[in-house]
Coordinates of C-alpha atoms and ligand atoms in Angstrom, one line a residue:
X271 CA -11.6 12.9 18.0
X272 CA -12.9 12.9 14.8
X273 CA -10.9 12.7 11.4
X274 CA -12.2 12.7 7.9
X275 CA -9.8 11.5 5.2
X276 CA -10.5 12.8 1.5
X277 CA -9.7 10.3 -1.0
X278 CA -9.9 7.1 0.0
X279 CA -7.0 5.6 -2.5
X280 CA -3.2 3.9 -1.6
X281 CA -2.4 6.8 -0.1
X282 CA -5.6 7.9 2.0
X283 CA -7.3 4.8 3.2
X284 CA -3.6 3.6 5.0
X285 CA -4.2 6.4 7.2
X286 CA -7.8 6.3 7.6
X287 CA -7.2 2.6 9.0
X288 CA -4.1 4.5 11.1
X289 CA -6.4 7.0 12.5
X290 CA -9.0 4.2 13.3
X291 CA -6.3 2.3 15.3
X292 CA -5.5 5.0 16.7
X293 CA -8.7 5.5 18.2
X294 CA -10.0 8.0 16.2
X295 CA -13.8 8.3 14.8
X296 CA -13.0 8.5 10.9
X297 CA -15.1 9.0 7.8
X298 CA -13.2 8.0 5.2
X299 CA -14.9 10.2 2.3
X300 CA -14.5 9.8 -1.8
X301 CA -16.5 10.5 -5.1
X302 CA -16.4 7.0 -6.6
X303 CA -19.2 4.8 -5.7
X304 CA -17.7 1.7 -6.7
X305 CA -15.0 2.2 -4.0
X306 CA -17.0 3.2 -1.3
X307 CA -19.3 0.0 -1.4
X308 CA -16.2 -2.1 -1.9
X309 CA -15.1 -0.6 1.2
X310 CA -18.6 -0.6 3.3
X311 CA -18.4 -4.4 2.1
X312 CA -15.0 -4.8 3.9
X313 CA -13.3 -5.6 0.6
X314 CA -9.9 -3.9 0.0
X315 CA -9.1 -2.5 -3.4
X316 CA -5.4 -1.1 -1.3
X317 CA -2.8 -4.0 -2.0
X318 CA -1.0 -2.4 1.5
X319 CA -4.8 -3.1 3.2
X320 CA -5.6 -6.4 3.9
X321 CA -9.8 -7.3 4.2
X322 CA -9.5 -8.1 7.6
X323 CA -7.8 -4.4 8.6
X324 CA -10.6 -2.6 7.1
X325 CA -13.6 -5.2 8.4
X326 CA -11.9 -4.7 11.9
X327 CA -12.0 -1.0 11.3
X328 CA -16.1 -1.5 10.2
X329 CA -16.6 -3.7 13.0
X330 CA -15.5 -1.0 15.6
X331 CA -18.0 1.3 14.6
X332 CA -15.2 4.2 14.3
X333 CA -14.8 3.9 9.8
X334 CA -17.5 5.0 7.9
X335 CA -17.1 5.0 4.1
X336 CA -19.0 7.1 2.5
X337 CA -19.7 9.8 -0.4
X338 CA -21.8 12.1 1.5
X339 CA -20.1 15.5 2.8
X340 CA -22.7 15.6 5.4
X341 CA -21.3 12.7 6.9
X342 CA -18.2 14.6 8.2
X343 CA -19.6 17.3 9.9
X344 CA -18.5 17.9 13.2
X345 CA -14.9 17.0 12.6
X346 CA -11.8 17.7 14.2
X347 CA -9.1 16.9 12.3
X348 CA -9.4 16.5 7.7
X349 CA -6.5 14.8 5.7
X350 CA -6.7 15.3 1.7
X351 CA -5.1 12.6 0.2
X352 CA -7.0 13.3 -3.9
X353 CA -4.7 13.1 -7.1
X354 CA -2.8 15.9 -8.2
X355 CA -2.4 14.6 -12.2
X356 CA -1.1 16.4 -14.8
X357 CA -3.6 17.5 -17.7
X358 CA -2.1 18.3 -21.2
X359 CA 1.3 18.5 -19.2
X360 CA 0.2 20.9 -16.7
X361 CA -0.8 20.7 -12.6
X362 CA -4.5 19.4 -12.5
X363 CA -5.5 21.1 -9.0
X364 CA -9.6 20.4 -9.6
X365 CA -9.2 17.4 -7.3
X366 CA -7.7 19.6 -4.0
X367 CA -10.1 23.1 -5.1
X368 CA -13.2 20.5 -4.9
X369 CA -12.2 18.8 -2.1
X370 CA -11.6 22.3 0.0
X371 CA -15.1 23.2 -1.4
X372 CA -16.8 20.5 -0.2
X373 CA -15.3 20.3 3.1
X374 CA -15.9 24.2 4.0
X375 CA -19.2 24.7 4.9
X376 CA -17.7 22.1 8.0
X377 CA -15.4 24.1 8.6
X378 CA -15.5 25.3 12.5
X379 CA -13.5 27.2 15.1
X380 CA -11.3 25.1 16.4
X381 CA -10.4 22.7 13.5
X382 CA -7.7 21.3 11.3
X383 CA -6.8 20.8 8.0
X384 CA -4.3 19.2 6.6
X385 CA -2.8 19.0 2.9
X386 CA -1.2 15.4 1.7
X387 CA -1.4 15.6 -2.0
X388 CA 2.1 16.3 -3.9
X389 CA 1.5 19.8 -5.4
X390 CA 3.8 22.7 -5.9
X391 CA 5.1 24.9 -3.1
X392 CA 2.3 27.3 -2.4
X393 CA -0.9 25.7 -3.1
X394 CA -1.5 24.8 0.6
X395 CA -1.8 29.1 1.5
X396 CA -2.9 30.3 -1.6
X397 CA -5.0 27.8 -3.2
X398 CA -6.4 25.4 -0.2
X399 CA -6.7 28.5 2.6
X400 CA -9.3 30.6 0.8
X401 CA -11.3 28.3 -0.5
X402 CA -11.8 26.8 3.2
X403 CA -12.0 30.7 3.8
X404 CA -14.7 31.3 1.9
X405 CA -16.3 28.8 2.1
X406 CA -17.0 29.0 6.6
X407 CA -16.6 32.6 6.7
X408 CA -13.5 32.0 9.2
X409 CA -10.5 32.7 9.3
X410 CA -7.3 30.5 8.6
X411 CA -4.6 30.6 10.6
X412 CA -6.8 32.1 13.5
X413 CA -9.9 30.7 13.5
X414 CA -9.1 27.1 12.1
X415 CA -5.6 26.0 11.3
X416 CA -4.0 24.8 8.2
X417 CA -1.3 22.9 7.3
X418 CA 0.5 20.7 4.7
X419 CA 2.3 16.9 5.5
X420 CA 3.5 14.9 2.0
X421 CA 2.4 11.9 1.5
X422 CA 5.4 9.3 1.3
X423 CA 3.0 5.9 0.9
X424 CA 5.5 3.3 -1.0
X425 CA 2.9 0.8 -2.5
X426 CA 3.7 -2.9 -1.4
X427 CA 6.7 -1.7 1.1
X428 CA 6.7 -3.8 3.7
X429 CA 9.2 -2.7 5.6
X430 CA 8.2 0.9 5.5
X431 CA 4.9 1.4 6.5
X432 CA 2.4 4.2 6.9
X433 CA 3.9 4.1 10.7
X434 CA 6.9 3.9 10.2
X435 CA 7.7 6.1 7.5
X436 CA 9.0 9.5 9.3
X437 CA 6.5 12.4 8.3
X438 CA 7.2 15.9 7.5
X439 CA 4.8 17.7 9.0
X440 CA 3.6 22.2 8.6
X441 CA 1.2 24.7 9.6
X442 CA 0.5 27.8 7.8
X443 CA 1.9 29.3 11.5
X444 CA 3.3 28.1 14.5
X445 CA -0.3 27.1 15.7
X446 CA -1.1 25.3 13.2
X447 CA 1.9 23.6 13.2
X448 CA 1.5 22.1 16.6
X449 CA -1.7 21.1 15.8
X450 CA -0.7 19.0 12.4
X451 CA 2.2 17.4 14.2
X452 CA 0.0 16.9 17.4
X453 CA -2.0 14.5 15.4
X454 CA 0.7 13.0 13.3
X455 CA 2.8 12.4 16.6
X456 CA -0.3 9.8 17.5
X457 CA -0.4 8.1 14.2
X458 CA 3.3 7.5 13.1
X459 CA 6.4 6.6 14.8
X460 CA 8.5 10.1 13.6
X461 CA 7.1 13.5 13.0
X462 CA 9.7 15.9 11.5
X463 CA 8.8 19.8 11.5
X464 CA 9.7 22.5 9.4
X465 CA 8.9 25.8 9.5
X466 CA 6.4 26.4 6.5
X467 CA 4.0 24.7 4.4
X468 CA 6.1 25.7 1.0
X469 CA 9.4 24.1 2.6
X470 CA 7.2 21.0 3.4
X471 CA 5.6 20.9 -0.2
X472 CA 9.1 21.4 -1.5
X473 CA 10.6 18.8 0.4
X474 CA 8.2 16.1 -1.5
X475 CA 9.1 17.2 -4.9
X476 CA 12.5 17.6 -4.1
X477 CA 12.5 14.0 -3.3
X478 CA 10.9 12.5 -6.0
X479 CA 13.0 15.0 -8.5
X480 CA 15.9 13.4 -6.9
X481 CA 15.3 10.1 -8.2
X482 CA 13.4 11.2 -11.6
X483 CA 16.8 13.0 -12.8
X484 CA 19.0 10.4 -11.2
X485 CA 17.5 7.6 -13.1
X486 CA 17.6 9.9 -16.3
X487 CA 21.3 9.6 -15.6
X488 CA 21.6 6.3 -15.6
X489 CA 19.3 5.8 -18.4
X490 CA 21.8 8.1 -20.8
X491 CA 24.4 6.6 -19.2
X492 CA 23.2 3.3 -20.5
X493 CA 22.6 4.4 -24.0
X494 CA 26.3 5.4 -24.3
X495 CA 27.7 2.9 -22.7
X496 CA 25.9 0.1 -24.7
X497 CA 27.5 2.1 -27.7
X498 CA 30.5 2.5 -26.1
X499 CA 30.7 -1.8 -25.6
X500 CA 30.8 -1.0 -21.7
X501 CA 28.7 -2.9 -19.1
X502 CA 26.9 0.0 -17.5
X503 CA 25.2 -2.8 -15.1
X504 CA 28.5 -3.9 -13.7
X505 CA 29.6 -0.1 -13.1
X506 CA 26.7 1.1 -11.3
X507 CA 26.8 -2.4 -9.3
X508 CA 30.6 -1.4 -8.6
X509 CA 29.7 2.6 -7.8
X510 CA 27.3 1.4 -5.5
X511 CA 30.2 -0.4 -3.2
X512 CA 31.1 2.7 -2.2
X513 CA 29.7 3.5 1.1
X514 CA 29.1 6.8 1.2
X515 CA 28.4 9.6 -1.1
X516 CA 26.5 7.4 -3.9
X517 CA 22.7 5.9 -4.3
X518 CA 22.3 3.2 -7.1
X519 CA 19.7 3.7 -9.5
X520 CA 19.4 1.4 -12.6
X521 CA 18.5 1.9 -16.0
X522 CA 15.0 1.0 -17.0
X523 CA 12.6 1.2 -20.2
X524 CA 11.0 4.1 -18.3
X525 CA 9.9 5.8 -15.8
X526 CA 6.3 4.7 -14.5
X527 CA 3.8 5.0 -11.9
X528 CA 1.8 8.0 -10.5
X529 CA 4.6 10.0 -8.8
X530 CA 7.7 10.1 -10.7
X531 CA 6.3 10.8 -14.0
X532 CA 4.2 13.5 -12.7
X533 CA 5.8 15.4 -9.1
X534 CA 8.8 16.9 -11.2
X535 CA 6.8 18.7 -13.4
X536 CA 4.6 20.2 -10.6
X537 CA 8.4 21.9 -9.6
X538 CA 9.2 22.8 -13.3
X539 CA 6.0 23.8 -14.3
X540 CA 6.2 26.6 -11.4
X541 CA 9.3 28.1 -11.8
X542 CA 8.6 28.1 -15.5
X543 CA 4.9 30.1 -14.5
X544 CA 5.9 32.7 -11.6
X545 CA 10.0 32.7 -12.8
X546 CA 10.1 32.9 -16.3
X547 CA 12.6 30.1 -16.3
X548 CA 13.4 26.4 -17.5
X549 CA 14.4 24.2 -14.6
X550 CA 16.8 22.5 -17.1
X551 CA 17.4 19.7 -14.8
X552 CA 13.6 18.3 -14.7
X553 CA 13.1 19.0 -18.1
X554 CA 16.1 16.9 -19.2
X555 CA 15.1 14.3 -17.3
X556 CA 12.0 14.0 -18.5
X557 CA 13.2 14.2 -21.8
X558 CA 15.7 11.0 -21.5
X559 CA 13.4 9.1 -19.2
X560 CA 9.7 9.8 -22.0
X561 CA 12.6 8.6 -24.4
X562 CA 13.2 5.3 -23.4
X563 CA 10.5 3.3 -24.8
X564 CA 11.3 4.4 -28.1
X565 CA 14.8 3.4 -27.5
X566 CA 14.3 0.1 -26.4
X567 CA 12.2 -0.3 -29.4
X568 CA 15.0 1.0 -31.5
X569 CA 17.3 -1.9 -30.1
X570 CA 14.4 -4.5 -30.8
X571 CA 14.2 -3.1 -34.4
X572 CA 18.5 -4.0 -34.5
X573 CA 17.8 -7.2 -33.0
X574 CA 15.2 -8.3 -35.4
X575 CA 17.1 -6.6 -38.3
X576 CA 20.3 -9.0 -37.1
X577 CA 18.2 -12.0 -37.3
X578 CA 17.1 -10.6 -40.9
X579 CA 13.6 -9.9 -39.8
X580 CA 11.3 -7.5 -39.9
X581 CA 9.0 -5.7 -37.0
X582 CA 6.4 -5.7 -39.1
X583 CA 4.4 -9.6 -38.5
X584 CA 7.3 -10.1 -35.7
X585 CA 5.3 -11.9 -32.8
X586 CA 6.7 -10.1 -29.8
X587 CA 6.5 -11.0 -25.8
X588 CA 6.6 -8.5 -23.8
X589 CA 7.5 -10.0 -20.1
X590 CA 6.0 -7.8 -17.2
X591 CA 3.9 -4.9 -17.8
X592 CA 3.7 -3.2 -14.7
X593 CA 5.7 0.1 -13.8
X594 CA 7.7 -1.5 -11.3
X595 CA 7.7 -5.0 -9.9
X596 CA 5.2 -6.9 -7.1
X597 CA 2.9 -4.5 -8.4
X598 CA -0.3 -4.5 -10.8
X599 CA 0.0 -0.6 -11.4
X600 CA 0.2 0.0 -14.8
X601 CA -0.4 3.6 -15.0
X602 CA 2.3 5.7 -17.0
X603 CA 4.4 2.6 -17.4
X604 CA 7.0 2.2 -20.3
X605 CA 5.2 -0.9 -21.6
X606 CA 2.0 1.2 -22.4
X607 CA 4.2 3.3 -25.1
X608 CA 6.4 0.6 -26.2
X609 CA 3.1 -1.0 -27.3
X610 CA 1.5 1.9 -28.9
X611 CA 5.3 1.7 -30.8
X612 CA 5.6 -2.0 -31.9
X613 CA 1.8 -2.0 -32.9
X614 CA 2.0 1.0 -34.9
X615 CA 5.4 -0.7 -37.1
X616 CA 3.1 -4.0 -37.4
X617 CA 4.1 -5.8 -34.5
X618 CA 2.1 -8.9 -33.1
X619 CA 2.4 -8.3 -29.6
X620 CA 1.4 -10.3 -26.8
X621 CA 2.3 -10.0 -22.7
X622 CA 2.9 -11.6 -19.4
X623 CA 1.9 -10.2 -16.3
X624 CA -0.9 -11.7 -13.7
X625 CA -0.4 -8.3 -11.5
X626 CA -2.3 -6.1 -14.0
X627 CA -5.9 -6.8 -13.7
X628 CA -8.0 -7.6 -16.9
X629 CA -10.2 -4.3 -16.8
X630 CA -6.8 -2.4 -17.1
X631 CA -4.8 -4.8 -19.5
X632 CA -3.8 -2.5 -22.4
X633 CA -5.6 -3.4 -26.0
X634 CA -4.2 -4.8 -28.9
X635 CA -1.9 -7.2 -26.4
X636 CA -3.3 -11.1 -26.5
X637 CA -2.5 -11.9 -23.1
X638 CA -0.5 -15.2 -22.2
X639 CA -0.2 -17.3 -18.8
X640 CA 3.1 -18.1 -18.9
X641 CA 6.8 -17.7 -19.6
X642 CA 7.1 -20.6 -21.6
X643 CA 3.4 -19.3 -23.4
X644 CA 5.7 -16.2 -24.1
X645 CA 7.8 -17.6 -25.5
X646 CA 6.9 -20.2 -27.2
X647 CA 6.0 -19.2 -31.3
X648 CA 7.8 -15.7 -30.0
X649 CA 10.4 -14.3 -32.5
X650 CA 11.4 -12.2 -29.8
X651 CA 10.9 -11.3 -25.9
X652 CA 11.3 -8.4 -24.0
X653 CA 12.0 -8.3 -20.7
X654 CA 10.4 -5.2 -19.2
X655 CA 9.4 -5.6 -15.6
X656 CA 10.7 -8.5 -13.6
X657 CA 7.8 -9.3 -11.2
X658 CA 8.9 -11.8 -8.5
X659 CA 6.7 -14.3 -9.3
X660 CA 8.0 -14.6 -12.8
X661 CA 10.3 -17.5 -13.7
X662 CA 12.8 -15.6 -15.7
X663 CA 15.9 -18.4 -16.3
X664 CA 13.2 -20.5 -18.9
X665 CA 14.4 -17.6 -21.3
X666 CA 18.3 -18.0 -21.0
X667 CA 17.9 -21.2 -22.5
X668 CA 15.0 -20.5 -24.8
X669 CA 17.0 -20.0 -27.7
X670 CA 14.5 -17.1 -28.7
X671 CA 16.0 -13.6 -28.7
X672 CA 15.2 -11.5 -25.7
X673 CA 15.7 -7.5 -24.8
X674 CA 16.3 -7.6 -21.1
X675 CA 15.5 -4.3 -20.1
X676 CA 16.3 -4.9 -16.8
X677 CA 19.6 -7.2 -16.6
X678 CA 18.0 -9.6 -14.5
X679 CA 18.5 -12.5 -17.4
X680 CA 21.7 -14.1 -19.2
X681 CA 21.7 -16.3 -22.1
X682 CA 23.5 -16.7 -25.3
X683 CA 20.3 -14.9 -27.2
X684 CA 20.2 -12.2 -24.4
X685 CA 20.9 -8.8 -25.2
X686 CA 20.8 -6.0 -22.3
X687 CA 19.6 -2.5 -22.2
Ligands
LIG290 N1 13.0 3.1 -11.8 C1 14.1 2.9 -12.6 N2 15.4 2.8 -12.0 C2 15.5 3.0 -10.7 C3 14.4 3.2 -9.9 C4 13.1 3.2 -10.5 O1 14.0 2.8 -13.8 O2 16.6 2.9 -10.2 C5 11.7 3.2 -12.5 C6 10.8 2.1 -12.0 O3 10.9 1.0 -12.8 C7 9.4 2.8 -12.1 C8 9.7 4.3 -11.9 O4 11.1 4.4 -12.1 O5 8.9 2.7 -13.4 C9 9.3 4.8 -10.5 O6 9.9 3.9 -9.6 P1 10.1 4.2 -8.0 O7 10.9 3.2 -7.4 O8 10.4 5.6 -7.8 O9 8.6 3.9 -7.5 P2 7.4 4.8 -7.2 O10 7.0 5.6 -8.4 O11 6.4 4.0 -6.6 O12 7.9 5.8 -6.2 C10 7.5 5.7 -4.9 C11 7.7 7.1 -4.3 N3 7.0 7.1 -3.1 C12 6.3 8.2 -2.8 O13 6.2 9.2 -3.6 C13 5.6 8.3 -1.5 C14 9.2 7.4 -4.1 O14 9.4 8.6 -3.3 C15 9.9 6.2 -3.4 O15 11.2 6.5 -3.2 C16 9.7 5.0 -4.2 O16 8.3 4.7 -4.2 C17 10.4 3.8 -3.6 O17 11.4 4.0 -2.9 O18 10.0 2.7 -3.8

């Protein structure tokens, strides 16, 4: 069997090194150079895939990493796994349409393709299927069979796995369909099949919706309660006692990374486009959650203003930058805006975080090794992502105001999102 996995990022090279294990002859194909010799060199750029996973998979003789399209001719199975951004607010499909276009002309009788990128119900039959179409002169469906299985890759989970993440699996018809979950069944624990490749493309936005609008809640619900003098922390920490019927979500400074930020906007974006309506729940979110840097800089602003100081020359630490913790992902995340905010009112701002590498450390910030480096000559800290390996409890007794953006310190000088 041979598979050929496009995109070779968090998302595709995990199940390149699956399909490996599995037994399969893979190619594991993308655009950027860099990446492809790091890869033929056995060195992991995936924090989820260790060096010696991906030198095992070299030294079977079954991985190939490569940026040649000629290299996966012959194939039985193709994965694409390539980004589906947002451009100027809008779906940025160039990745999938030149990945489709690349992969026809190896398109033959007999063979499958399957869809992983989060996109907007639809793309897989009307976007993915002619291209492939057109570009082999066959026909899909009949002649080769298509199909659609989201991605659900949770960088740095170590409990849930590639494996053993369960894995919504489609065909564009019932063929096609037993051909996708045929080889899923041999690569993850749990296959689970529905009847379409829309209800499968639906099923990842509805997911990650359901956590983009759920944190928005939270996130108002913090702004009031802090107004209101009520411990929104303690509340949600009670709510989530209840065994049934809730899921706790906390307030944050924002909402980062490369999913959450982007997937609900794939949904509103097409029932806006082929509807002629808002989907008022996905814009509202967005709304709160794109609002919170500037409210966290808002309380910073009060904070200084109490201590009778200005932003302007303040020497601000900003604690964790990534989007989330135990990661270096910095992409989207809250801290990027809150940065662009304090510089721009004449902040001096400077940050912790040893998970964001140097090439992507945000400019403008001096970058410090330490807690005690941040706060030491700080006016004030703010706590924004709270990394494991950070030792947080130096600032409870600092004695230098801090934000805490996400209630994971106390102190006398502590105030709380
Ligand atoms: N966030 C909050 N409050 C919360 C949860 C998250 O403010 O209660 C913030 C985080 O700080 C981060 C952003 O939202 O900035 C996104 O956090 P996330 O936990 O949703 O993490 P992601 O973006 O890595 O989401 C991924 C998704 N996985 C896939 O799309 C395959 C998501 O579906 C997973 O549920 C999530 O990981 C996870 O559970 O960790």
């Amino acid at each position: 069997m041979k598979t050929v996995i496009v995109g070779q990022g968090y998302v595709g090279l995990p199940v390149a090194m699956r399909a490996v294990e599995a037994g399969h002859v893979v190619v594991g194909i993308d655009l950027d150079v860099n990446r492809i010799e790091l890869l033929q060199a056995g060195t992991s750029y995936v924090d989820d895939i260790s060096d010696a996973t991906l030198t095992s998979a070299l030294d079977s003789g079954r991985y190939l990493a490569t940026t040649q399209y000629e290299d996966v001719d012959g194939f039985d199975f193709a994965v694409i796994t390539v980004p589906t951004p947002l451009r100027d607010s809008l779906p940025d499909l160039s990745f999938i349409e030149k990945s489709a276009a690349s992969l026809a002309p190896f398109v033959r009788p007999g063979v499958t393709v399957i869809l992983e990128s989060t996109t907007y119900p639809g793309t897989t039959e009307e976007l993915l299927s002619p291209i492939l179409e057109s570009g082999s002169g066959l026909r899909a469906g009949v002649d080769f069979y298509v199909g659609y299985s989201p991605e659900r890759i949770d960088p740095g989970n170590k409990v849930w796995g590639f494996k053993e993440t369960p894995k919504v699996v489609s065909g564009m018809n019932p063929v096609s369909l037993r051909s996708v979950q045929g080889f899923y069944d041999e690569l993850v624990d749990t296959t689970v099949p529905v009847s379409g490749t829309k209800e499968a493309e639906l099923t990842k936005l509805l997911e990650n919706t359901f956590r983009h609008v759920n944190i928005a809640l939270v996130n108002e619900l913090a702004i009031f309660a802090d107004q209101l003098g009520v411990n929104v922390w303690e509340s949600i920490e009670a709510a989530s006692s209840k065994p049934f019927g809730f899921m706790k979500f906390t307030p944050g400074p924002g909402v980062g990374g490369h999913c959450l930020p982007v997937d609900p906007s794939y949904l509103s974006w097409q029932v806006r486009k082929q509807l002629g309506m808002n989907f008022r729940f996905v814009e509202l979110a967005n709304d709160v959650n794109d609002h919170m840097p500037n409210y966290v800089v808002q309380r910073v602003m009060t904070m200084l203003n109490d201590r009778s100081k200005s932003v302007r020359g303040a020497r601000i630490s900003l604690v964790g930058l990534a989007y989330k913790p135990n990661t270096g992902d910095i992409r989207e995340a809250p801290s990027i805006r809150i940065i662009e905010l304090l510089l721009g009112l004449g902040a001096v701002v400077s940050g912790l975080d040893s998970h964001v590498e140097d090439h992507r450390w945000p400019s403008g910030v001096v970058r410090v090794p330490s807690v005690e480096a941040a706060v030491d000559e700080a006016d004030l800290v703010i706590v924004l992502t709270n990394h494991a390996d950070i030792e947080l409890n130096v600032l409870s007794t600092s004695g230098v105001p801090v934000f805490d953006a996400r209630n994971v310190v106390t102190g006398p000088e502590v105030e709380r999102l």
